[in-house]
Short mmCIF file of C-alpha atoms in Angstrom, two decimals:
data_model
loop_
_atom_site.label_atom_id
_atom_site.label_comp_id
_atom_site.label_asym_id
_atom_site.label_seq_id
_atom_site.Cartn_x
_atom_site.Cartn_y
_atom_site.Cartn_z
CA UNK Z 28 96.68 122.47 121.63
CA UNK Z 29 95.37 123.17 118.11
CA UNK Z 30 97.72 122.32 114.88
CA UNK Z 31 98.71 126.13 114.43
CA UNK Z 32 99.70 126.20 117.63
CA UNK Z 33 101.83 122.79 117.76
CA UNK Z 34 103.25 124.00 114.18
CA UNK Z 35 104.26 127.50 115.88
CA UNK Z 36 106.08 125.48 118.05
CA UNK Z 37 107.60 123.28 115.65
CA UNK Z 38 108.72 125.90 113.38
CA UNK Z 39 110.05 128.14 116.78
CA UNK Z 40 112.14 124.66 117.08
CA UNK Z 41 113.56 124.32 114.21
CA UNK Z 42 114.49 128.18 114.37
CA UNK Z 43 116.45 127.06 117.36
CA UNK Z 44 118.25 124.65 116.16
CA UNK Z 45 119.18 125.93 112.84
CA UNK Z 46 120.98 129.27 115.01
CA UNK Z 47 122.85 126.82 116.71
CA UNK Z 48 124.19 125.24 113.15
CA UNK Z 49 124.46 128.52 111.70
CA UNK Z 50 127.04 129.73 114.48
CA UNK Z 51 129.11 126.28 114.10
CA UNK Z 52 129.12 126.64 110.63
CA UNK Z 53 130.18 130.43 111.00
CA UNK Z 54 127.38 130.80 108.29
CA UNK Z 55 124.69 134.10 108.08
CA UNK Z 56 121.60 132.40 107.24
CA UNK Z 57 120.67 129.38 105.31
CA UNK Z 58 117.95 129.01 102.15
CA UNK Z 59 116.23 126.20 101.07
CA UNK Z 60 114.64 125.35 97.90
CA UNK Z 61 111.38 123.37 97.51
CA UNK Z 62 113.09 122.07 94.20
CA UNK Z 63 111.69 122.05 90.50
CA UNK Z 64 110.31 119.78 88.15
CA UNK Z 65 111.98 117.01 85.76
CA UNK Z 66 110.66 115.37 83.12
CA UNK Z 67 111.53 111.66 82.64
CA UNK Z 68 114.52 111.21 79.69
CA UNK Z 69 114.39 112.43 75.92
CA UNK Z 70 110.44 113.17 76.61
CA UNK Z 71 108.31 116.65 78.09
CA UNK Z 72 106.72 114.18 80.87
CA UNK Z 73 107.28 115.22 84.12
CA UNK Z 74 108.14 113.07 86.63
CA UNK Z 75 106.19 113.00 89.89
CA UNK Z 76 107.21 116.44 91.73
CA UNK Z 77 108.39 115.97 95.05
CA UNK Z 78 109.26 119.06 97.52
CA UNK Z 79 112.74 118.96 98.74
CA UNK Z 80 112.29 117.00 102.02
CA UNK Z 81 114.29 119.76 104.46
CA UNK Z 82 111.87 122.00 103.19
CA UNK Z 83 108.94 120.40 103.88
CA UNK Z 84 110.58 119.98 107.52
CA UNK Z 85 109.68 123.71 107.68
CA UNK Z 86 106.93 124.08 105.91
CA UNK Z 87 103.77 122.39 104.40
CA UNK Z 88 103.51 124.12 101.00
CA UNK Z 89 103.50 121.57 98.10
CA UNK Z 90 105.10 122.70 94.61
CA UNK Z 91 107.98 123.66 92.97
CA UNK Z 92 110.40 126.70 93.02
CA UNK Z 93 109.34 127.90 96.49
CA UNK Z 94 112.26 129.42 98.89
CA UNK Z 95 113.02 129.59 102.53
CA UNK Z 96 114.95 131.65 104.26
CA UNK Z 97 116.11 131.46 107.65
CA UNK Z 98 118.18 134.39 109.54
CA UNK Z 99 119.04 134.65 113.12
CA UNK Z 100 116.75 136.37 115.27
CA UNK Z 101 114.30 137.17 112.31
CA UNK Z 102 110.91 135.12 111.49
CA UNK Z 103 111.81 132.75 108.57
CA UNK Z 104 110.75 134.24 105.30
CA UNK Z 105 108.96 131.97 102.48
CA UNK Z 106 109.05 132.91 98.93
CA UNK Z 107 106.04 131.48 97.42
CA UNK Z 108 106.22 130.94 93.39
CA UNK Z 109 102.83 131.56 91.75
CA UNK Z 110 102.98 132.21 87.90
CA UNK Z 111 100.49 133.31 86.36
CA UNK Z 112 99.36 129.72 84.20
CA UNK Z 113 96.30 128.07 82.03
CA UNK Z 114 98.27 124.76 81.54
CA UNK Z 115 98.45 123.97 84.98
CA UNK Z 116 96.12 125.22 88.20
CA UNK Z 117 97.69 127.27 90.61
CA UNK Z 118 95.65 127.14 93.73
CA UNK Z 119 95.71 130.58 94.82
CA UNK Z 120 97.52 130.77 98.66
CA UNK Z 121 95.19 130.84 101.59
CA UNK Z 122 95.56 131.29 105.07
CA UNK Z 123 96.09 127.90 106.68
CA UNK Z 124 97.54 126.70 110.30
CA UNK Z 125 100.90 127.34 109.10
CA UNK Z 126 101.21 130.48 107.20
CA UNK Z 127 100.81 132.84 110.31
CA UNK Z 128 104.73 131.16 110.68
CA UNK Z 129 106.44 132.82 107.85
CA UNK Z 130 107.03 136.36 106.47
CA UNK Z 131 105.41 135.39 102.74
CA UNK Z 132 105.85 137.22 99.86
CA UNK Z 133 104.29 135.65 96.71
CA UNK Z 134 106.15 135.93 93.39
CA UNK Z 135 105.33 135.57 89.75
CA UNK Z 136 108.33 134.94 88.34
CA UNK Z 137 111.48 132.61 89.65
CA UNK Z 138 113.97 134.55 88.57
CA UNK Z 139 112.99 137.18 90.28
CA UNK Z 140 112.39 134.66 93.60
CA UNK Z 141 116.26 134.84 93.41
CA UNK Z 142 117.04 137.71 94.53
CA UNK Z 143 117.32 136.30 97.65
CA UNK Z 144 118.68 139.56 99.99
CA UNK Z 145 120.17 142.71 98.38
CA UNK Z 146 124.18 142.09 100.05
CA UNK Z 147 123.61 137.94 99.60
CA UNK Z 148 127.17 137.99 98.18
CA UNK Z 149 128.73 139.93 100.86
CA UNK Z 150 127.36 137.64 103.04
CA UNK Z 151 127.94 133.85 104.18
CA UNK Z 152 124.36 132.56 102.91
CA UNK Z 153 124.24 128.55 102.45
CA UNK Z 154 121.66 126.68 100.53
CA UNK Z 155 119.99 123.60 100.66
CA UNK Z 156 118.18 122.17 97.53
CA UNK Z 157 118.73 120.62 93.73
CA UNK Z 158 119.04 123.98 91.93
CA UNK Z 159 122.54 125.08 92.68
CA UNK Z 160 123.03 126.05 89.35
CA UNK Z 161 120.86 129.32 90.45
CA UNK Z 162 121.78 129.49 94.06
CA UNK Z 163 125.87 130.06 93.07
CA UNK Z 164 124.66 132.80 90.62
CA UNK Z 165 122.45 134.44 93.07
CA UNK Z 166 126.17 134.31 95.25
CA UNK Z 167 125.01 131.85 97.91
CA UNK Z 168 127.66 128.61 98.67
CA UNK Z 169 126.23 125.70 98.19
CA UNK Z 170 128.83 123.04 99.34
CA UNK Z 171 129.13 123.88 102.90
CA UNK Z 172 131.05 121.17 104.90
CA UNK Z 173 128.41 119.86 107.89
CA UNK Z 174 125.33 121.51 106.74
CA UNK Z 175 123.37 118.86 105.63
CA UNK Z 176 124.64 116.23 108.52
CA UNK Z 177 123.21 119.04 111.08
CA UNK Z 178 120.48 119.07 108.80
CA UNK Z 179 119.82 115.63 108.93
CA UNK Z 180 120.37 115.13 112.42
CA UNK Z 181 117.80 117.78 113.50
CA UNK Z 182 114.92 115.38 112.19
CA UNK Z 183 115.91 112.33 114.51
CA UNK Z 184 113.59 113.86 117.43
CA UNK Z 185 110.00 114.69 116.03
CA UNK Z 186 108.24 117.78 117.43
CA UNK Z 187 104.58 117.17 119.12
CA UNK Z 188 103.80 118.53 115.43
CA UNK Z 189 105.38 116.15 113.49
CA UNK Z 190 104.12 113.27 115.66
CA UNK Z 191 100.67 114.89 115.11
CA UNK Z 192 101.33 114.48 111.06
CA UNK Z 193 102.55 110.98 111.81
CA UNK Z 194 99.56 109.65 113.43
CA UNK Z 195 97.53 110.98 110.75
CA UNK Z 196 99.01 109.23 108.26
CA UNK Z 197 98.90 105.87 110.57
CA UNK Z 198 95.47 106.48 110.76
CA UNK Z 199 94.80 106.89 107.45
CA UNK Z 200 96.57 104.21 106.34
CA UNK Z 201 94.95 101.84 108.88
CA UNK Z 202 91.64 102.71 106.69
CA UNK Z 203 92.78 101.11 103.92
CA UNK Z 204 94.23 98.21 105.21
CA UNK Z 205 91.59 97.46 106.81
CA UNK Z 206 89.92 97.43 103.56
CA UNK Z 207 92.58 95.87 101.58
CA UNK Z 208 91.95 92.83 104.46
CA UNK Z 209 88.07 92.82 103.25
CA UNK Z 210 89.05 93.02 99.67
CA UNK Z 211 91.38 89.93 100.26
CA UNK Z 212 88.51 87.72 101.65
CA UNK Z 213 85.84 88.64 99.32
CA UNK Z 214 88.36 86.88 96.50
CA UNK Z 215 89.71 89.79 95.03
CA UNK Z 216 92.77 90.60 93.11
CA UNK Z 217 96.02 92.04 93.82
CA UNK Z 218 94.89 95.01 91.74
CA UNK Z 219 91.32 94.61 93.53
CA UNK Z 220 93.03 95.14 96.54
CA UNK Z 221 95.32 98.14 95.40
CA UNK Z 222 92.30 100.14 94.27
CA UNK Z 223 90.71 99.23 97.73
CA UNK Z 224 93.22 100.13 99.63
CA UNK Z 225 93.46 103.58 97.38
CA UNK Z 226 89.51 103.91 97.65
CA UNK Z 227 89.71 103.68 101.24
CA UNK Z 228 92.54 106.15 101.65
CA UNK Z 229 91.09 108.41 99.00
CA UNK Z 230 94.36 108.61 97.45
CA UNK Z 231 95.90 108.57 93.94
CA UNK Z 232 99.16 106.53 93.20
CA UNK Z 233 101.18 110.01 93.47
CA UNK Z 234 99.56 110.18 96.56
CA UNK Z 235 101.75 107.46 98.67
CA UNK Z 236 104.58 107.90 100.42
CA UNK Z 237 106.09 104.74 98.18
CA UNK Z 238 104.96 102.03 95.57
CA UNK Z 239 102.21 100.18 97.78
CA UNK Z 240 103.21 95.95 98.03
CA UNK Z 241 100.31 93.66 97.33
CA UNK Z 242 101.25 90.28 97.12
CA UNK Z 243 99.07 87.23 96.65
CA UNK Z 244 100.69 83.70 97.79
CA UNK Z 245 103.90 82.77 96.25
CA UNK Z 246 104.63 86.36 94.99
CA UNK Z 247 105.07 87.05 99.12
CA UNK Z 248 108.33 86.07 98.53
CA UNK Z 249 109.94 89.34 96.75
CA UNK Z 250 110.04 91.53 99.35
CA UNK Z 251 109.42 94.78 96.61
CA UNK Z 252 107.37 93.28 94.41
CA UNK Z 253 104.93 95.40 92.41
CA UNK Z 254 103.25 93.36 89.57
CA UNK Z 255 99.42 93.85 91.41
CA UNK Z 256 98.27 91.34 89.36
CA UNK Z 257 95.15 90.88 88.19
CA UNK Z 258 94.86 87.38 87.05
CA UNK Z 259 94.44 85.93 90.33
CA UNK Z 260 92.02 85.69 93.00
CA UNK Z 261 90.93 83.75 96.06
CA UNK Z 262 94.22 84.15 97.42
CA UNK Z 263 95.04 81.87 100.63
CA UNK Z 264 97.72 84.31 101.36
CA UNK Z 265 97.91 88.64 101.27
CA UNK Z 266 100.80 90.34 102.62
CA UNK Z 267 100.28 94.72 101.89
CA UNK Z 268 103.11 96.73 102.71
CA UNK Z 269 101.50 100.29 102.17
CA UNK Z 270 101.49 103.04 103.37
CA UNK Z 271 99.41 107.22 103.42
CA UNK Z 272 100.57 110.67 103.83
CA UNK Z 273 99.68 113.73 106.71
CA UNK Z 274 101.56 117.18 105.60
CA UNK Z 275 104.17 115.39 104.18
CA UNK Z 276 104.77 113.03 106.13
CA UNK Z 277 104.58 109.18 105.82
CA UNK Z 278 103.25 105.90 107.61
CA UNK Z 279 104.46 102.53 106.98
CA UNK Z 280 102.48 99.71 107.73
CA UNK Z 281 102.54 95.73 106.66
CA UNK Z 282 100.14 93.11 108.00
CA UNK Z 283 100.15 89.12 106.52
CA UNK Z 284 96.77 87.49 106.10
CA UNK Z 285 96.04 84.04 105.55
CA UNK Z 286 92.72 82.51 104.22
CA UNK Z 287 91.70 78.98 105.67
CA UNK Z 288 92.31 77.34 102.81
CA UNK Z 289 96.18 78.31 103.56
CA UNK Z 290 98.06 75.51 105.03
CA UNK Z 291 97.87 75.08 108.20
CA UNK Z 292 101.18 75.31 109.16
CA UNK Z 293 101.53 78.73 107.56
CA UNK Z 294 98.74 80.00 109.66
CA UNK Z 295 99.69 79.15 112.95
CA UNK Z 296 103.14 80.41 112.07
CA UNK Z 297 101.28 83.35 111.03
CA UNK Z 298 99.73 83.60 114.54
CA UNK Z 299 102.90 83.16 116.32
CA UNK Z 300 104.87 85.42 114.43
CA UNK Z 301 102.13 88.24 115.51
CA UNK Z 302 102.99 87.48 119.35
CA UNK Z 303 106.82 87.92 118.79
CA UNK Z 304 106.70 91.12 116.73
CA UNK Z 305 104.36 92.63 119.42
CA UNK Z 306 106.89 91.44 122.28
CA UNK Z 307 109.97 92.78 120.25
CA UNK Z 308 107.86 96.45 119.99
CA UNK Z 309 107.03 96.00 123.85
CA UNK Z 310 110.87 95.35 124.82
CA UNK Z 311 111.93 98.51 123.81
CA UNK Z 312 113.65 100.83 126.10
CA UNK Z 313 115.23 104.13 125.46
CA UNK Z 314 119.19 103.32 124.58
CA UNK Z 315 117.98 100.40 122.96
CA UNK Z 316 120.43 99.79 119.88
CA UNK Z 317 118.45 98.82 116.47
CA UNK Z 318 121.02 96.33 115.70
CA UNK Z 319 120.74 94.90 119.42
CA UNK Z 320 116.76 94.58 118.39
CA UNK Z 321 117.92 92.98 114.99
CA UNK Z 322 120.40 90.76 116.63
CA UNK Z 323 117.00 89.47 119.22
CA UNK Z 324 114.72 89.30 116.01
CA UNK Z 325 117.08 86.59 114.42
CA UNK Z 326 116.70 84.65 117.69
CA UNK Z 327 113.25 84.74 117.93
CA UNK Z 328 112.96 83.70 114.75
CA UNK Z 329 114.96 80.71 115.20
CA UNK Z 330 112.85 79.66 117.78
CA UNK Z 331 109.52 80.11 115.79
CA UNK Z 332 111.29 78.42 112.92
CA UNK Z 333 112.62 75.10 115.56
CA UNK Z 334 109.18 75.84 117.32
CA UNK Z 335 107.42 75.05 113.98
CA UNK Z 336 109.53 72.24 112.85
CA UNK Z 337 110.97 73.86 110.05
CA UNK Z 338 114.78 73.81 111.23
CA UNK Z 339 115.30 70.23 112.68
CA UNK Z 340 118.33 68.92 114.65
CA UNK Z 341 119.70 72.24 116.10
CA UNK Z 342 119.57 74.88 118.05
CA UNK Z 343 118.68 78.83 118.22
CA UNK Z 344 122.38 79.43 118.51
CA UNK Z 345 123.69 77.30 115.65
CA UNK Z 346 120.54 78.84 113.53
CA UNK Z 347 121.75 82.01 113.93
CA UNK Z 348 125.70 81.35 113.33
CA UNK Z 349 125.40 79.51 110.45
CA UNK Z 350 123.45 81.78 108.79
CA UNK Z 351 119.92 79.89 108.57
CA UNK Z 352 117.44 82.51 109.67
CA UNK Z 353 119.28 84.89 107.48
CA UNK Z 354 117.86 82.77 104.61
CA UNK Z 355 114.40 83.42 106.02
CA UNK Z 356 114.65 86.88 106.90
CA UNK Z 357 116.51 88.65 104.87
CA UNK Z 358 116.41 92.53 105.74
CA UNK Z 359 116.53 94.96 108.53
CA UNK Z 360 114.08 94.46 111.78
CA UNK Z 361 113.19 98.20 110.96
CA UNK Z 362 114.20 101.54 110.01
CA UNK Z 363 113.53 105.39 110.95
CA UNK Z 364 110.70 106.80 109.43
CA UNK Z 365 109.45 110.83 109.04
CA UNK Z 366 109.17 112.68 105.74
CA UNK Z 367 111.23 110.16 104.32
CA UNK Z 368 109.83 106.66 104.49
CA UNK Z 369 113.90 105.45 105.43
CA UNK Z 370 114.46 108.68 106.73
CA UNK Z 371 117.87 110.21 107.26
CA UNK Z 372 120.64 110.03 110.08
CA UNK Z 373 120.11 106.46 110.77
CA UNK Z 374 123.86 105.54 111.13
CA UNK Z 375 124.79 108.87 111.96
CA UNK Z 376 126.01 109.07 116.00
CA UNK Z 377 127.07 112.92 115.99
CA UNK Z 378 125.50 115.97 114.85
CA UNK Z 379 128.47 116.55 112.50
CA UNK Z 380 127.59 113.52 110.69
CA UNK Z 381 130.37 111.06 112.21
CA UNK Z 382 128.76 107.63 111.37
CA UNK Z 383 128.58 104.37 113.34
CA UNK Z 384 130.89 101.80 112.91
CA UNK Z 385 128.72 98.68 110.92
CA UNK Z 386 127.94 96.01 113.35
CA UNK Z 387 130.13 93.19 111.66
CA UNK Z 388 126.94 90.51 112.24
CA UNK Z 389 124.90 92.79 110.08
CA UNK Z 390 127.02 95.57 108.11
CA UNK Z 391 124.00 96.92 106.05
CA UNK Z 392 121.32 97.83 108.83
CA UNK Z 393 119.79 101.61 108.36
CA UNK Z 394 119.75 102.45 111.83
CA UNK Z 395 122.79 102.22 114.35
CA UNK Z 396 122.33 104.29 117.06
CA UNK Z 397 120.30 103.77 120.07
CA UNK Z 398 117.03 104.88 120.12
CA UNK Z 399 116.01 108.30 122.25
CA UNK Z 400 112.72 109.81 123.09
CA UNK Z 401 111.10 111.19 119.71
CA UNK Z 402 112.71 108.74 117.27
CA UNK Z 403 110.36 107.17 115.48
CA UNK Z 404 110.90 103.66 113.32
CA UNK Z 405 109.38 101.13 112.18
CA UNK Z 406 109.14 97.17 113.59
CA UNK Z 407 109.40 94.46 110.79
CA UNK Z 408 110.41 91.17 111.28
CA UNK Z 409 109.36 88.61 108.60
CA UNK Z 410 110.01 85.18 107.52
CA UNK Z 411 110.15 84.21 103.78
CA UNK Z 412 110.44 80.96 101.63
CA UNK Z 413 112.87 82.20 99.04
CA UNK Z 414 114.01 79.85 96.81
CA UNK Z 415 116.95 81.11 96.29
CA UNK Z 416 118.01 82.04 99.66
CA UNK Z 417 117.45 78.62 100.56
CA UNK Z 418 118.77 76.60 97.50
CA UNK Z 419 121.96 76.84 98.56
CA UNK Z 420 121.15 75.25 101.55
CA UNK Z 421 119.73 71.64 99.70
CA UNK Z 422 122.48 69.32 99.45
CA UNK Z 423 125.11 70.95 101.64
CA UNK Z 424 126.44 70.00 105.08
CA UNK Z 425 124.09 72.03 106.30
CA UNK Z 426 121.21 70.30 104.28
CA UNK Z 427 119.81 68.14 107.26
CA UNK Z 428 118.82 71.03 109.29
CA UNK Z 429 115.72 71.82 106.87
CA UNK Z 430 112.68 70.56 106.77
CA UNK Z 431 112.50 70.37 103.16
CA UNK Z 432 109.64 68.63 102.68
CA UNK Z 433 107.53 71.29 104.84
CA UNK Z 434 109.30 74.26 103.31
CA UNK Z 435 108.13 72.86 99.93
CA UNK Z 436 104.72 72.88 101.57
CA UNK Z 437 104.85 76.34 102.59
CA UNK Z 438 106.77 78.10 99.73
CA UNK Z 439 104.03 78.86 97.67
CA UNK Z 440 102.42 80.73 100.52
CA UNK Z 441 105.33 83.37 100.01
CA UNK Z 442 106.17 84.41 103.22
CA UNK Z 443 104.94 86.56 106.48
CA UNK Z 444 105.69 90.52 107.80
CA UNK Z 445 104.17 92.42 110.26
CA UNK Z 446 105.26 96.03 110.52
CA UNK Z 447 104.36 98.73 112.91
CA UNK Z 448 105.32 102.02 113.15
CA UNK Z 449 107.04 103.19 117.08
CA UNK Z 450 107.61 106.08 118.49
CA UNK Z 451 110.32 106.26 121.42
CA UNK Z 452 109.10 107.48 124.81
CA UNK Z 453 110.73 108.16 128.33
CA UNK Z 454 110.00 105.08 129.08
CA UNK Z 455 108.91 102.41 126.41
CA UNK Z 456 107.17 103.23 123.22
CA UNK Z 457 104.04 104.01 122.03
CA UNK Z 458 103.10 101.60 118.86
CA UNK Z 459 100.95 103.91 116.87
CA UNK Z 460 100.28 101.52 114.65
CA UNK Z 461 98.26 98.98 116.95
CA UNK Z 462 95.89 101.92 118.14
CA UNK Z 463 94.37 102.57 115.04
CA UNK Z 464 94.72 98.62 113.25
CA UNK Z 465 94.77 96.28 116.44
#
């Protein structure tokens, strides 16, 4: 089917399911604002606009001060805010794959935007957005109990249209990473291999769905860092977390790469780790519980670590009890991913927004509930040398379990991650990621 087709569908979706929350909530209809600009503090600099993220679930159309409305039975109405400007472009509105979706009208003026519906006070109209300074003047109630859980929990399952957006931005991403990976072994710098990775995309900054990670050797280690030096070159170690944009929508995507002069060691850890975050994708099932997944990671990952000599004298069990491979892997396995790149309703397990109890082995994991056909996350394992994650460790009871001598050996090459993004199937899961950057 073509895009205008898949997005009719989408948008004929989301009609249906925001009926079904209007009628819970005993609520008429529901606007949503694509937000409005602010300007970073005690200066006239904006900040980087982004559109409110449940409007963009509807709707593709970038910018500020835009409105939505959605009524039962009725084709959703879009309010598109076009002033009249020589400080800024406005792109004039064409037709595109999604505008044959919407009742438009195009205004010049936001106050006059609104005036949402002649009897809105008369009438049980919600909204959704940051300016509810202006939606309880224009009579519309803006803390409704529920809303945004149901909200939220209508973006766990992706349409065929959002998984459409979502493999564009894999693929796009995959582009640059591939030429981040060149950049790497030709020598270059972590800033050499931003702008690559940015070249290849043909993206600005403002353009990524978050801060891109470029991390040469020891600087591996922080798992945000964002220095992109450009002091140093010939790495022997480049691990990119970065990701691209489709309609709003992101991709996240890591790979680790290692240059021969990297110790050996590292390397064929490097190798190893690739196998095991490929079999933890291909073990999925539906029903499959993130924290299950996370629980499996850390045992992996205490054999890799025993495997590879770096944890002496015990076992996968005790690794994992005594809190060892916590020290080299430090965060979640993975996380759901859409329009946000940790998108919402991870821990929620109703549609009223009822969240999960926190699994007392890991109390701070994103995602609790168990995976259904159209979720889409992400797969991340890693293993770090942080120092001081594993300082603590030196000298204690527990010091004789470490190889210390290797870990000094390897902590300058920072550490690994490999991160695909999944979507959930009937049956198994189809790794996006690995289809455009094997």
């Amino acid at each position: 089917m073509s895009l205008r087709q898949i997005f009719q569908d989408h948008v004929r979706s989301l009609q249906a399911r925001a009926e079904e929350m209007l009628t819970e909530l005993q609520l008429d209809g529901l606007v949503i604002g694509a937000g409005s600009p602010q300007v970073y503090f005690e200066d006239d600099q904006d900040i980087i606009f982004r559109t409110n993220h449940h409007f963009r679930h509807w709707c593709p159309l970038e910018g500020a001060h835009h409105l939505l409305i959605i009524l039962p039975s009725q084709k959703p109405r879009l309010r598109v805010y076009q002033p009249a400007d020589f400080w800024y472009e406005v792109k004039p509105l064409e037709a595109d794959f999604w505008t044959d979706s919407f009742t438009i009208e195009v205004f010049t003026s936001s106050g006059e935007m609104w005036k949402v519906l002649p009897s809105a006070s008369a009438r049980r109209l919600a909204y959704h957005g940051p300016e509810s300074s202006k939606a309880q003047a224009a009579g519309l109630l803006t803390e409704v109990p529920g809303l945004i859980a149901r909200l939220d929990w209508n973006r766990l399952t992706k349409t065929e249209y959002e998984q459409h957006c979502l493999t564009d931005a894999t693929r796009l991403a995959a582009k640059g990473h591939k030429a981040a990976e060149r950049a790497f072994h030709q020598g270059g710098s972590e800033l050499d291999i931003h702008f690559a990775y940015l070249n290849a995309t043909r993206s600005r900054d403002q353009d990524l769905p978050y801060e891109s990670i470029v991390c040469l050797n020891e600087k591996a280690a922080y798992l945000h860092y964002s220095a992109k030096r450009d002091d140093v070159h010939n790495g022997r170690v480049l691990l990119i977390d970065a990701g691209a944009q489709a309609r709003g929508y992101a991709s996240d995507i890591t790979r680790t790469y290692a240059a021969e002069e990297a110790p050996e060691e590292f390397r064929a850890l490097l190798a190893d780790m690739g196998v095991m975050q490929q079999d933890i994708c291909a073990s999925i099932k539906p029903g499959t519980k993130m924290n299950d997944l996370h629980f499996n990671a850390h045992e992996r990952i205490a054999e890799l670590l025993i495997e590879h000599h770096i944890l002496i004298n015990c076992d996968r069990e005790k690794a994992v009890r005594d809190g060892y491979t916590a020290a080299f892997f430090p965060h979640g396995l993975g996380h759901s991913l859409g329009i946000f790149v940790h998108d919402v309703a991870g821990r929620q397990i109703d549609r009223s927004g009822t969240l999960g109890e926190p699994d007392p082995r890991f109390p701070r994991l994103r995602n609790l509930r168990p995976l259904e056909p159209g979720n889409y996350v992400t797969i991340e394992p890693g293993v770090y040398f942080i120092k001081m994650l594993l300082d603590p460790f030196r000298g204690s009871e527990h010091s004789s379990q470490f190889n210390w001598g290797l870990i000094d050996r390897l902590m300058p090459c920072g550490g690994i991650r490999i991160e695909d993004d999944i979507l959930i199937l009937q049956e198994g899961v189809r790794n996006i990621t690995r289809e455009f950057l094997p």
